[in-house]
Tab-separated table of C-alpha atoms in Angstrom:
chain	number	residue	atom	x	y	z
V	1	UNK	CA	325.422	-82.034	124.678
V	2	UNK	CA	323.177	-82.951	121.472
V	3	UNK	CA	320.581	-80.990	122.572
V	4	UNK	CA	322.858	-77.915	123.866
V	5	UNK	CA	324.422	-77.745	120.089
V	6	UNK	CA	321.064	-78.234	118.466
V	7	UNK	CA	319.448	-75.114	120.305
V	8	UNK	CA	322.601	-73.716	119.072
V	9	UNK	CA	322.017	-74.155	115.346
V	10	UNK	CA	319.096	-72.841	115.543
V	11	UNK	CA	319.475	-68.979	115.068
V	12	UNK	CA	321.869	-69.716	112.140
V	13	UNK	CA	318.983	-71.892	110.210
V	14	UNK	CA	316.632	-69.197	110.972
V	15	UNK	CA	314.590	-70.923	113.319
V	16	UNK	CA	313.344	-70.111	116.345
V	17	UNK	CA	312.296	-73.486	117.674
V	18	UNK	CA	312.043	-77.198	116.697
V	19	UNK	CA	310.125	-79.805	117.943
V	20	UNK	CA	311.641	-83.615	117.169
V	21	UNK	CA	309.408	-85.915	115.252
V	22	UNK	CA	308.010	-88.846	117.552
V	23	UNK	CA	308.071	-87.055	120.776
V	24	UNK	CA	305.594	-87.216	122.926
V	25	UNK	CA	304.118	-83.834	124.106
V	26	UNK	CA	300.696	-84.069	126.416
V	27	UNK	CA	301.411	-84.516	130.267
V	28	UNK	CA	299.813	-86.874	132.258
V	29	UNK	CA	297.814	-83.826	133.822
V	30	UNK	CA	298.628	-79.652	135.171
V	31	UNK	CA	300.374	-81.195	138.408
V	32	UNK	CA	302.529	-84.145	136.555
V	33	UNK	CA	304.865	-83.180	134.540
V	34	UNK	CA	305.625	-87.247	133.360
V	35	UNK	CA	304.901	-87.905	129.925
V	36	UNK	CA	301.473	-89.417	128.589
V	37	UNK	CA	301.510	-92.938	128.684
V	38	UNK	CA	302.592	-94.002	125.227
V	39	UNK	CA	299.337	-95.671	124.340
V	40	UNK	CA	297.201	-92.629	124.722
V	41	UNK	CA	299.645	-90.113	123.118
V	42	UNK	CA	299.660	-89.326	120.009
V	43	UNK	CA	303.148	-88.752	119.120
V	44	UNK	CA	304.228	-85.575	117.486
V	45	UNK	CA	304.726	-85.597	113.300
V	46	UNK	CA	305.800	-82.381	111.526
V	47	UNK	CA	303.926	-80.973	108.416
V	48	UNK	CA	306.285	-81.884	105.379
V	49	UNK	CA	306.661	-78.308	104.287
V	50	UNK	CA	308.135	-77.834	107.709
V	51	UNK	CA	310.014	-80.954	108.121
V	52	UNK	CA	313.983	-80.055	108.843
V	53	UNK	CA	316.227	-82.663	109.844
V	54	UNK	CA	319.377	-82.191	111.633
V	55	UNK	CA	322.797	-84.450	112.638
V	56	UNK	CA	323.836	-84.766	115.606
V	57	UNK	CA	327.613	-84.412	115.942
V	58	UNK	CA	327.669	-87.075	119.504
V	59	UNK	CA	325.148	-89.093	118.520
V	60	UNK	CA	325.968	-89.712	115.226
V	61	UNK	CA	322.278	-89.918	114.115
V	62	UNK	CA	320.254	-87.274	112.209
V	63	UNK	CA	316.544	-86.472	113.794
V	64	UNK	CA	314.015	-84.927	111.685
V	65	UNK	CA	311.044	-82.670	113.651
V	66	UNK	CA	309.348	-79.306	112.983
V	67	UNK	CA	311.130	-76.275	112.141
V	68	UNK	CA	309.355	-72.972	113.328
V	69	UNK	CA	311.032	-70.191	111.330
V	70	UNK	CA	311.410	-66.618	112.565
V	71	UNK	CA	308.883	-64.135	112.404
V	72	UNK	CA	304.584	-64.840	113.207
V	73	UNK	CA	303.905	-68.270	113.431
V	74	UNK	CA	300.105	-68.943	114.703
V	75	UNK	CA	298.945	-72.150	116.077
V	76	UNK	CA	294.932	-72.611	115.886
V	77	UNK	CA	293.216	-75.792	116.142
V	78	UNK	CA	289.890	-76.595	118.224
V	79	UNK	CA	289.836	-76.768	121.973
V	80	UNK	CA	291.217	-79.449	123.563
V	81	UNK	CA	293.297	-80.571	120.070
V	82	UNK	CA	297.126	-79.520	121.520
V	83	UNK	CA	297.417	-75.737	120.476
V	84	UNK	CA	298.977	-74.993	124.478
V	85	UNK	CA	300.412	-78.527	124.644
V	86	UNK	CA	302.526	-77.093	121.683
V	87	UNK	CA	303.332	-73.641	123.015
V	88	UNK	CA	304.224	-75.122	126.423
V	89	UNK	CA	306.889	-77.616	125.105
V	90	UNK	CA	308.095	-74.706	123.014
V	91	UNK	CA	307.932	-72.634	126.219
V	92	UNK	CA	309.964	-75.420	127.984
V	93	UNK	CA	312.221	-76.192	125.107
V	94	UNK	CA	315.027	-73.339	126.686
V	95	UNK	CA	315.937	-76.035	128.634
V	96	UNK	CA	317.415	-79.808	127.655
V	97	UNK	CA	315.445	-82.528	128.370
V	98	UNK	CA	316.565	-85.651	130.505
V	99	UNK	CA	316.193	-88.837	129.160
V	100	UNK	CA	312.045	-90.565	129.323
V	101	UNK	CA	310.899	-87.073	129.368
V	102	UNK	CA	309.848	-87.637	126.156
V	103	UNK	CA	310.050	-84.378	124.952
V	104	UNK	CA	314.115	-84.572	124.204
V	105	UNK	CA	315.377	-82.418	121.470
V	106	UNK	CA	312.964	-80.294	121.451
V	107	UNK	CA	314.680	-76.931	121.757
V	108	UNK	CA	313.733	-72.982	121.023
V	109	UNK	CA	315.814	-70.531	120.976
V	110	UNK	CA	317.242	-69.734	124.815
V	111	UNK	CA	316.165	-66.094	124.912
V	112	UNK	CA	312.191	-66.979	123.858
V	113	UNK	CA	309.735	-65.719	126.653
V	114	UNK	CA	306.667	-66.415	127.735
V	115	UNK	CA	304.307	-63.645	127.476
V	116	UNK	CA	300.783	-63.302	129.503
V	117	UNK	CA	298.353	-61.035	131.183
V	118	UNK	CA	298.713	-60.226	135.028
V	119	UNK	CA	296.199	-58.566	136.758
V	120	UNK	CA	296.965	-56.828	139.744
V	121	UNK	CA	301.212	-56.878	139.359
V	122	UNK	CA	303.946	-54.247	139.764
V	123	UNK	CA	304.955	-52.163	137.307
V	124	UNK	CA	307.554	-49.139	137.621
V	125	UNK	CA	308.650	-46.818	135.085
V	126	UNK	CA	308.273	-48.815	131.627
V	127	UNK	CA	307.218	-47.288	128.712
V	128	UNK	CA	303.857	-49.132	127.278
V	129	UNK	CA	303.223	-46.092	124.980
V	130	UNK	CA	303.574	-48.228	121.800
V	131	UNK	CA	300.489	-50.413	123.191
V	132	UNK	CA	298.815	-47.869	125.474
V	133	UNK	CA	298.314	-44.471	124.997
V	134	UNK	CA	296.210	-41.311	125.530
V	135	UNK	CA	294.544	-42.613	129.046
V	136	UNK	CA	291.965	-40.711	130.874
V	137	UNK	CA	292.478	-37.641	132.405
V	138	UNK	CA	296.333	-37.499	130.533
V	139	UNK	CA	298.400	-40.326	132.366
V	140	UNK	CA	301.246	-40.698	131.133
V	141	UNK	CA	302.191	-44.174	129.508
V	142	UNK	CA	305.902	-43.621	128.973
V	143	UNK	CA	306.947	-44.157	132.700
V	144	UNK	CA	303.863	-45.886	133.217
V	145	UNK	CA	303.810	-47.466	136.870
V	146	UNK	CA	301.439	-49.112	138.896
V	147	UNK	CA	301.131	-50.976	142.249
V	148	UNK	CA	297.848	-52.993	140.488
V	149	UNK	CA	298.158	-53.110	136.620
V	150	UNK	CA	295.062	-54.435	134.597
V	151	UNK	CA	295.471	-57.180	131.903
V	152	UNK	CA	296.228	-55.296	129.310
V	153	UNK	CA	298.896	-52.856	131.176
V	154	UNK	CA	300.371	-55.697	132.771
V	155	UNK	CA	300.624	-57.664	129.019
V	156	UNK	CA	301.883	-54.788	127.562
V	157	UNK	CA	304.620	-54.150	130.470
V	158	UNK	CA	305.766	-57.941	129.893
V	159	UNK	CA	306.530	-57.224	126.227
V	160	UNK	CA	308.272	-54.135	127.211
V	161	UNK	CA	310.667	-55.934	129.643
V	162	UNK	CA	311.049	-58.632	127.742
V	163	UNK	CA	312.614	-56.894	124.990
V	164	UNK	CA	314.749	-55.220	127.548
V	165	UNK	CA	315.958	-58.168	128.663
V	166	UNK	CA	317.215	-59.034	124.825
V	167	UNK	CA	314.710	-61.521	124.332
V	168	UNK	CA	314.120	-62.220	120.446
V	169	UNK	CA	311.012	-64.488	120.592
V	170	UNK	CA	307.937	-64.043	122.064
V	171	UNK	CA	305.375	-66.876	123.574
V	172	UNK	CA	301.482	-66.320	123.642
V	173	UNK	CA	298.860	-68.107	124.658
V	174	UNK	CA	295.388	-66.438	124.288
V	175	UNK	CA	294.213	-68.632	126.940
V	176	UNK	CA	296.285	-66.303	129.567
V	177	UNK	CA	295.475	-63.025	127.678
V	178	UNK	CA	293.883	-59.709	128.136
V	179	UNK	CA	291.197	-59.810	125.014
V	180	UNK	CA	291.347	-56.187	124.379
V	181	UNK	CA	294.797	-56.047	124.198
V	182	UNK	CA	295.242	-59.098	121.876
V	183	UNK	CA	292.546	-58.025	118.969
V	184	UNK	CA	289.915	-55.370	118.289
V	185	UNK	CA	287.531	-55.883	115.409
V	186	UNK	CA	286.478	-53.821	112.904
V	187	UNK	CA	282.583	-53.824	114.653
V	188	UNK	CA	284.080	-52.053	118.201
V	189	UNK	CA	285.917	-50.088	115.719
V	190	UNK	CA	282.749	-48.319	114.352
V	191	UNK	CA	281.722	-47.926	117.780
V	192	UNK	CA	284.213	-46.914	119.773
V	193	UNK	CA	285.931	-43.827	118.283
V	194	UNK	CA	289.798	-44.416	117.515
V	195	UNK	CA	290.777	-41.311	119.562
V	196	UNK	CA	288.388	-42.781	122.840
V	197	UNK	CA	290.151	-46.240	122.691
V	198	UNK	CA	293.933	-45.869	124.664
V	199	UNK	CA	295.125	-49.613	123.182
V	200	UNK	CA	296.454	-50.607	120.270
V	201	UNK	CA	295.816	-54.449	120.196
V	202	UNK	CA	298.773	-56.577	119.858
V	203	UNK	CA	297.411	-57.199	116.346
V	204	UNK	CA	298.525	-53.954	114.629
V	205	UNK	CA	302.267	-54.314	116.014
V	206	UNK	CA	303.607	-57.900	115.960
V	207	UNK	CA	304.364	-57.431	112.917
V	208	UNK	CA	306.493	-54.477	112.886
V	209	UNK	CA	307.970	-56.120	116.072
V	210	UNK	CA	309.357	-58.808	113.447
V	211	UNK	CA	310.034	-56.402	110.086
V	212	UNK	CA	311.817	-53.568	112.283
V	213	UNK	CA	313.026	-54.972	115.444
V	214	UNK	CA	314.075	-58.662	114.711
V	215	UNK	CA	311.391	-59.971	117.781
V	216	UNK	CA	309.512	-63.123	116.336
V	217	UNK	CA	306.072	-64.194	117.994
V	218	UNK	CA	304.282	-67.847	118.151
V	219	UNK	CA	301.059	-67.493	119.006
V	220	UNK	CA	298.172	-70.254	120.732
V	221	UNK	CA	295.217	-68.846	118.735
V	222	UNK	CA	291.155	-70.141	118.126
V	223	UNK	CA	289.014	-67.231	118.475
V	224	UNK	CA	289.642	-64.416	115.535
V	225	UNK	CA	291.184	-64.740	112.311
V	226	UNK	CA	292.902	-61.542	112.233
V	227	UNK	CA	296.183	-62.607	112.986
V	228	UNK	CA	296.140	-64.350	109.348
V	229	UNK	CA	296.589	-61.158	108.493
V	230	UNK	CA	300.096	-60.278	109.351
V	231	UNK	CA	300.818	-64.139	110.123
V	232	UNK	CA	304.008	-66.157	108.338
V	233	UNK	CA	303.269	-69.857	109.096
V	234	UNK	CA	299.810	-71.081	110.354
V	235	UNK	CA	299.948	-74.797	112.179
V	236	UNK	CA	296.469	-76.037	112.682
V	237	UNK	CA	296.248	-78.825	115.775
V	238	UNK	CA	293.443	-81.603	114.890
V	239	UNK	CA	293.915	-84.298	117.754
V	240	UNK	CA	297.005	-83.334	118.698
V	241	UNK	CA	298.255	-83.694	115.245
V	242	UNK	CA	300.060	-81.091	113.113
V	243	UNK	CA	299.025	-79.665	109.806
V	244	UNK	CA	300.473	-76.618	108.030
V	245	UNK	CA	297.470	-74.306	106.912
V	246	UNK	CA	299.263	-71.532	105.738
V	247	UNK	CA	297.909	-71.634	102.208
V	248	UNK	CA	294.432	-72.149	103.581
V	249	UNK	CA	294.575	-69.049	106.010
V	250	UNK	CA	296.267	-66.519	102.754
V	251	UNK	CA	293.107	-67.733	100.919
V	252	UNK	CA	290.500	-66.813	103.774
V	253	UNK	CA	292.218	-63.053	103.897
V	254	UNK	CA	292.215	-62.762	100.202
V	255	UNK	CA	288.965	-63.789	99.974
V	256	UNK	CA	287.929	-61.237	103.124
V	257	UNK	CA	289.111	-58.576	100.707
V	258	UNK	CA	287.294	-59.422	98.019
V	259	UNK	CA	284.182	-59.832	100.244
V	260	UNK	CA	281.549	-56.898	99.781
V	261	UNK	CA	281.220	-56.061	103.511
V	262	UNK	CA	280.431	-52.270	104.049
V	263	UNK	CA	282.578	-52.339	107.123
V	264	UNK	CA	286.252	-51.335	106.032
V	265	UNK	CA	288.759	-53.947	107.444
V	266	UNK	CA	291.059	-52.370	109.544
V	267	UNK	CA	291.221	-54.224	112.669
V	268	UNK	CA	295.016	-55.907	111.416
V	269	UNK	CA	296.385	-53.127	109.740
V	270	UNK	CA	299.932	-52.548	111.355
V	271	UNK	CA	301.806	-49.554	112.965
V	272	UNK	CA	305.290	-49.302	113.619
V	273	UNK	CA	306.451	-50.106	116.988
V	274	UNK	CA	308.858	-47.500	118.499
V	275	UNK	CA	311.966	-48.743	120.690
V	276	UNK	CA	312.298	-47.102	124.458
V	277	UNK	CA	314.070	-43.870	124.257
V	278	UNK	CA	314.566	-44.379	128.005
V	279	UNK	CA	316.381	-46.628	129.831
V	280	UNK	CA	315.524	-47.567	133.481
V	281	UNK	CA	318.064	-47.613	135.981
V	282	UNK	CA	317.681	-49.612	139.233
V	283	UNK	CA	318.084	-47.924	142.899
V	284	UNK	CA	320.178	-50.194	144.831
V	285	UNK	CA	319.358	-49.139	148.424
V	286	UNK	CA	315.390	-50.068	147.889
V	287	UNK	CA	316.725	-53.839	147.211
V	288	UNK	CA	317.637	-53.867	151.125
V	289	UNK	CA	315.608	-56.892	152.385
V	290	UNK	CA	315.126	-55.289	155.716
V	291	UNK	CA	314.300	-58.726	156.973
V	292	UNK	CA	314.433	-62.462	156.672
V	293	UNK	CA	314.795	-63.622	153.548
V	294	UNK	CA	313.392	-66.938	152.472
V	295	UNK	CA	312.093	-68.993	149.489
V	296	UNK	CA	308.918	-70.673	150.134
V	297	UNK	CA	308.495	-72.291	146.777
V	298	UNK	CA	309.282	-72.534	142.735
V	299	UNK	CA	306.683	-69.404	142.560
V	300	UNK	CA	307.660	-67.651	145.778
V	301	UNK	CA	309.501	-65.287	147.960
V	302	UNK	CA	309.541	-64.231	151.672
V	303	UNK	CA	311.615	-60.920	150.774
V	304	UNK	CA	311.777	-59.073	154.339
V	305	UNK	CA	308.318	-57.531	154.529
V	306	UNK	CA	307.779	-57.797	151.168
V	307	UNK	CA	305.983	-61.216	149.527
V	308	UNK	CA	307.170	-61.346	145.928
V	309	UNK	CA	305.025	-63.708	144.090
V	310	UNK	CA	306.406	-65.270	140.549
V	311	UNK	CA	303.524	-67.222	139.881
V	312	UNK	CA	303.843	-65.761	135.994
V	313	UNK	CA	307.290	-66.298	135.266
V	314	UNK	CA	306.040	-69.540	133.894
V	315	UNK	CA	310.214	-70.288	132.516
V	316	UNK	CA	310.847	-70.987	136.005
V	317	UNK	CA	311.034	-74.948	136.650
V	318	UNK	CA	312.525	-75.465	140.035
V	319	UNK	CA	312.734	-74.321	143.558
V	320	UNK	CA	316.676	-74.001	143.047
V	321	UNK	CA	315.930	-71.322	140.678
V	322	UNK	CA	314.028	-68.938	142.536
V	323	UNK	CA	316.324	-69.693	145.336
V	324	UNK	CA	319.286	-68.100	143.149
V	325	UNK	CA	316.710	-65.254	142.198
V	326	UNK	CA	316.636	-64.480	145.770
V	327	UNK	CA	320.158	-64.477	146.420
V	328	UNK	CA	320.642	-61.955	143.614
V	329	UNK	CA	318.347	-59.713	144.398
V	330	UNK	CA	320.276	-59.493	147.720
V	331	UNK	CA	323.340	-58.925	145.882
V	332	UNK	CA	321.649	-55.682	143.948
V	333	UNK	CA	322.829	-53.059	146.961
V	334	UNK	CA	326.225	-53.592	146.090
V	335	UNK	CA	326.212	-54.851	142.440
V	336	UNK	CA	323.947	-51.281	141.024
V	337	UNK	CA	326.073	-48.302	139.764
V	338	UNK	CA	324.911	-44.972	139.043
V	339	UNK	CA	323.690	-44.517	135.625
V	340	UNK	CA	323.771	-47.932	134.897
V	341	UNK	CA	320.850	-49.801	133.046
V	342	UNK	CA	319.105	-52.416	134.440
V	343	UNK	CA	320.218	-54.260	131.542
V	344	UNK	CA	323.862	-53.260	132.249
V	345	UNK	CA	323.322	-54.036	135.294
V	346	UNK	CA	322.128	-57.472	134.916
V	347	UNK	CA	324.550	-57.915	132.206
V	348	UNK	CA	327.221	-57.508	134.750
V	349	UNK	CA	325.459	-59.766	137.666
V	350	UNK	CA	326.123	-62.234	134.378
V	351	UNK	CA	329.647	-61.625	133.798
V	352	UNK	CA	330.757	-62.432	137.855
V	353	UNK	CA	328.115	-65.428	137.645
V	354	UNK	CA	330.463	-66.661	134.517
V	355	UNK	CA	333.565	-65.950	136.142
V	356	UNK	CA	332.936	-67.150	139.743
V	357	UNK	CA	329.790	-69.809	139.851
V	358	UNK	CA	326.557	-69.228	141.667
V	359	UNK	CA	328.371	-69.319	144.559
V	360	UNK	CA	328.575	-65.720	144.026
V	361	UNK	CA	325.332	-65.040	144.526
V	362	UNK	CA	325.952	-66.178	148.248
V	363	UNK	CA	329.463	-65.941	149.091
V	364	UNK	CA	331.025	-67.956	152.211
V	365	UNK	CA	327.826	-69.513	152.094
V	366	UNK	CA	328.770	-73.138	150.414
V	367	UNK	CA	325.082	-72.945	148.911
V	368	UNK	CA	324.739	-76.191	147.117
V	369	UNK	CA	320.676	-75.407	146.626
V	370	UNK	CA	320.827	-73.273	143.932
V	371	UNK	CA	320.334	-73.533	139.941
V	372	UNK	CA	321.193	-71.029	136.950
V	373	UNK	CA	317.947	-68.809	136.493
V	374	UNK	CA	317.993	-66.824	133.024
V	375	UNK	CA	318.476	-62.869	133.279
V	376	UNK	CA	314.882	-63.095	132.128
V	377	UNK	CA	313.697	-64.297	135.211
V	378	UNK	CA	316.124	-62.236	137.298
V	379	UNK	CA	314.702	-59.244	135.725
V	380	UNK	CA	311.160	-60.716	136.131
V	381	UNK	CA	311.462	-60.839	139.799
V	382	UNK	CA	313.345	-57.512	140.260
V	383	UNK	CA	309.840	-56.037	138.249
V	384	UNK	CA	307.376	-57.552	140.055
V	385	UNK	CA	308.927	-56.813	144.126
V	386	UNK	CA	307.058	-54.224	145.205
V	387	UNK	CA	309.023	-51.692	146.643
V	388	UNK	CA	308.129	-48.356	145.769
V	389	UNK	CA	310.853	-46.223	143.231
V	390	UNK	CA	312.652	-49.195	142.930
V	391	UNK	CA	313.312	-48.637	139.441
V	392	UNK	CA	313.599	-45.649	137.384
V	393	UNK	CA	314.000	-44.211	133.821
V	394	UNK	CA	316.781	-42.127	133.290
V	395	UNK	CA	317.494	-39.536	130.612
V	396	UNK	CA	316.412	-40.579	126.853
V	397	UNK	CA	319.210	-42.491	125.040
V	398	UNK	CA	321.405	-41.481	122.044
């Protein structure tokens, strides 16, 4: 319950995430999700300029950690010194921790989502225009679809439907990105012409994603310097320790400016980023499974003929999630109205979830196998099925 009301506070102290002081973040490894033995972890300490402290009304105890405040935050560091150990606890933190986890009370805000590259997914009808523009040969990029998106495509499509889905933070990890899309220095610059290059690089609109649209963005990143640019906070990981560099990353872009390099810096500078003027609209009948349907893992789904792979939805933690995921795309037939958004209509799948259980999602059924799954991840499967005009844009909105 501690942790529940913590996450809670955290939107009205401006934060987007904290991560408790003392807790211990490596894993013992990618397939063991235990904690590192306590005499090989080095347990987590916040910067001081960072340090927030909050009491816990059960408890009765006050806990003092790091407090990530909205808008950019970067996290740089070496290889190998914690930057995605970080992100992935913050990536985890939706969800309370159970006791020897070692990771308790550290929470982000429950509508943060995790953002990477794809190659090869679904995409229908989603408007990447703000990222991805003037393509070869004139495709259009504001009902962009595509049975085999590229890295950047598919990047840009997750930031799309994220912020469809309501979410207000945004998790990156240049580790799992699409380099072009990310960054684009001011050397390509002189050689590729602007007008010959269809992406904008995330660069040049995280920040207006903050200033005009409220979206905040923490971001794992070691290999360019131009996010100090439009950056807030900069935490620098040196053996898994945290240090807050801010100052030190203002004074390397002031001093950039002042440099006498004939190449103009432009690479950072930011444009504004446009909100859909479409909404997409699901069609019901195409959600038929036509078949068997069956769950064959956390990251998997037998849908009928179709095999829906959630491999990427990296929010996911359990089988009994993506069981429930299945169960509502069934219900999507009966549940999708005309003219309704997706968001409307997942807003709605919501409300009888609220009023009636899971068990809604398979009535008569006595399904004791099934957890809550975000909308996030309901919407994330409904993108990535592959079913051909599954989902649609409708007419542009007031």
């Amino acid at each position: 319950e501690d942790q529940i009301w913590l996450q809670q506070q955290l939107d009205e102290r401006n934060l987007v995430a904290f991560v408790r002081d003392g807790a211990i973040l490596p894993r013992v490894s990618g397939a063991d999700d235990k904690p590192m033995e306590l005499e090989k972890a080095v347990p987590f300490a916040s910067p001081e300029r960072l340090k927030v402290s909050f009491s816990l009304p059960n408890a009765g105890t006050t806990i003092h950690g790091l407090g990530i405040p909205k808008g950019i935050t970067l996290i740089c560091g070496g290889g190998f010194h914690g930057k995605s150990t970080l992100l992935e606890t913050l990536q985890v933190g939706i969800y309370p921790k159970i006791s020897g986890d070692g990771r308790e009370f550290c929470m982000t805000s429950p509508d943060a989502c995790k953002i990477r590259a794809e190659d090869g997914r679904n995409v229908q009808a989603v408007d990447i225009s703000n990222f991805i523009n003037n393509l070869p040969f004139g495709k259009d990029t504001t009902c962009f679809s595509s049975m085999d998106a590229s890295g950047s495509t598919s990047q840009a499509t997750g930031i799309v439907e994220a912020l469809e889905c309501g979410a207000t933070t945004l998790l990156i990890d240049e580790d799992t990105c699409a380099t072009n899309f990310m960054i684009r220095d001011d050397k390509m610059m002189q050689l590729v012409a602007e007008d010959k290059e269809p992406i904008t690089p995330f660069v040049r609109t995280v920040r207006s994603l903050y200033d005009d649209m409220g979206v905040s963005t923490v971001i794992v990143i070691g290999g360019t310097g131009d996010y100090f640019d439009v950056s807030d906070v900069v935490l620098l990981m040196d053996s898994y320790k945290c240090f807050d560099a801010t100052e030190k990353a203002k004074k390397i872009v002031a001093s950039a400016k002042e440099s006498s390099s004939e190449i103009p810096h432009s690479a950072s500078q930011s444009v504004v980023f446009r909100p859909a003027k479409r909404k997409r609209m699901l069609n019901g009948n195409m959600f038929q499974p036509n078949g068997k349907v069956k769950t064959m893992s956390q990251d998997s789904v037998s849908y009928g003929e179709t095999e829906l792979d959630l491999t990427c939805l990296e929010q996911l933690v359990t089988k009994s999630q993506t069981i429930a995921i299945s169960n509502a795309l069934q219900r999507l037939p009966n549940l999708v109205q005309h003219g309704k958004s997706l968001r409307e209509t997942l807003n709605e799948l919501e409300k009888r979830i609220d009023e009636g259980s899971l068990e809604c999602l398979a009535p008569g059924q006595c399904h004791g196998g099934m957890a809550r799954p975000r909308l996030i991840e309901i919407a994330g499967a409904i993108n990535r099925l592959r079913r051909p005009k599954s989902i649609i844009q409708g007419k542009d909105m007031e």
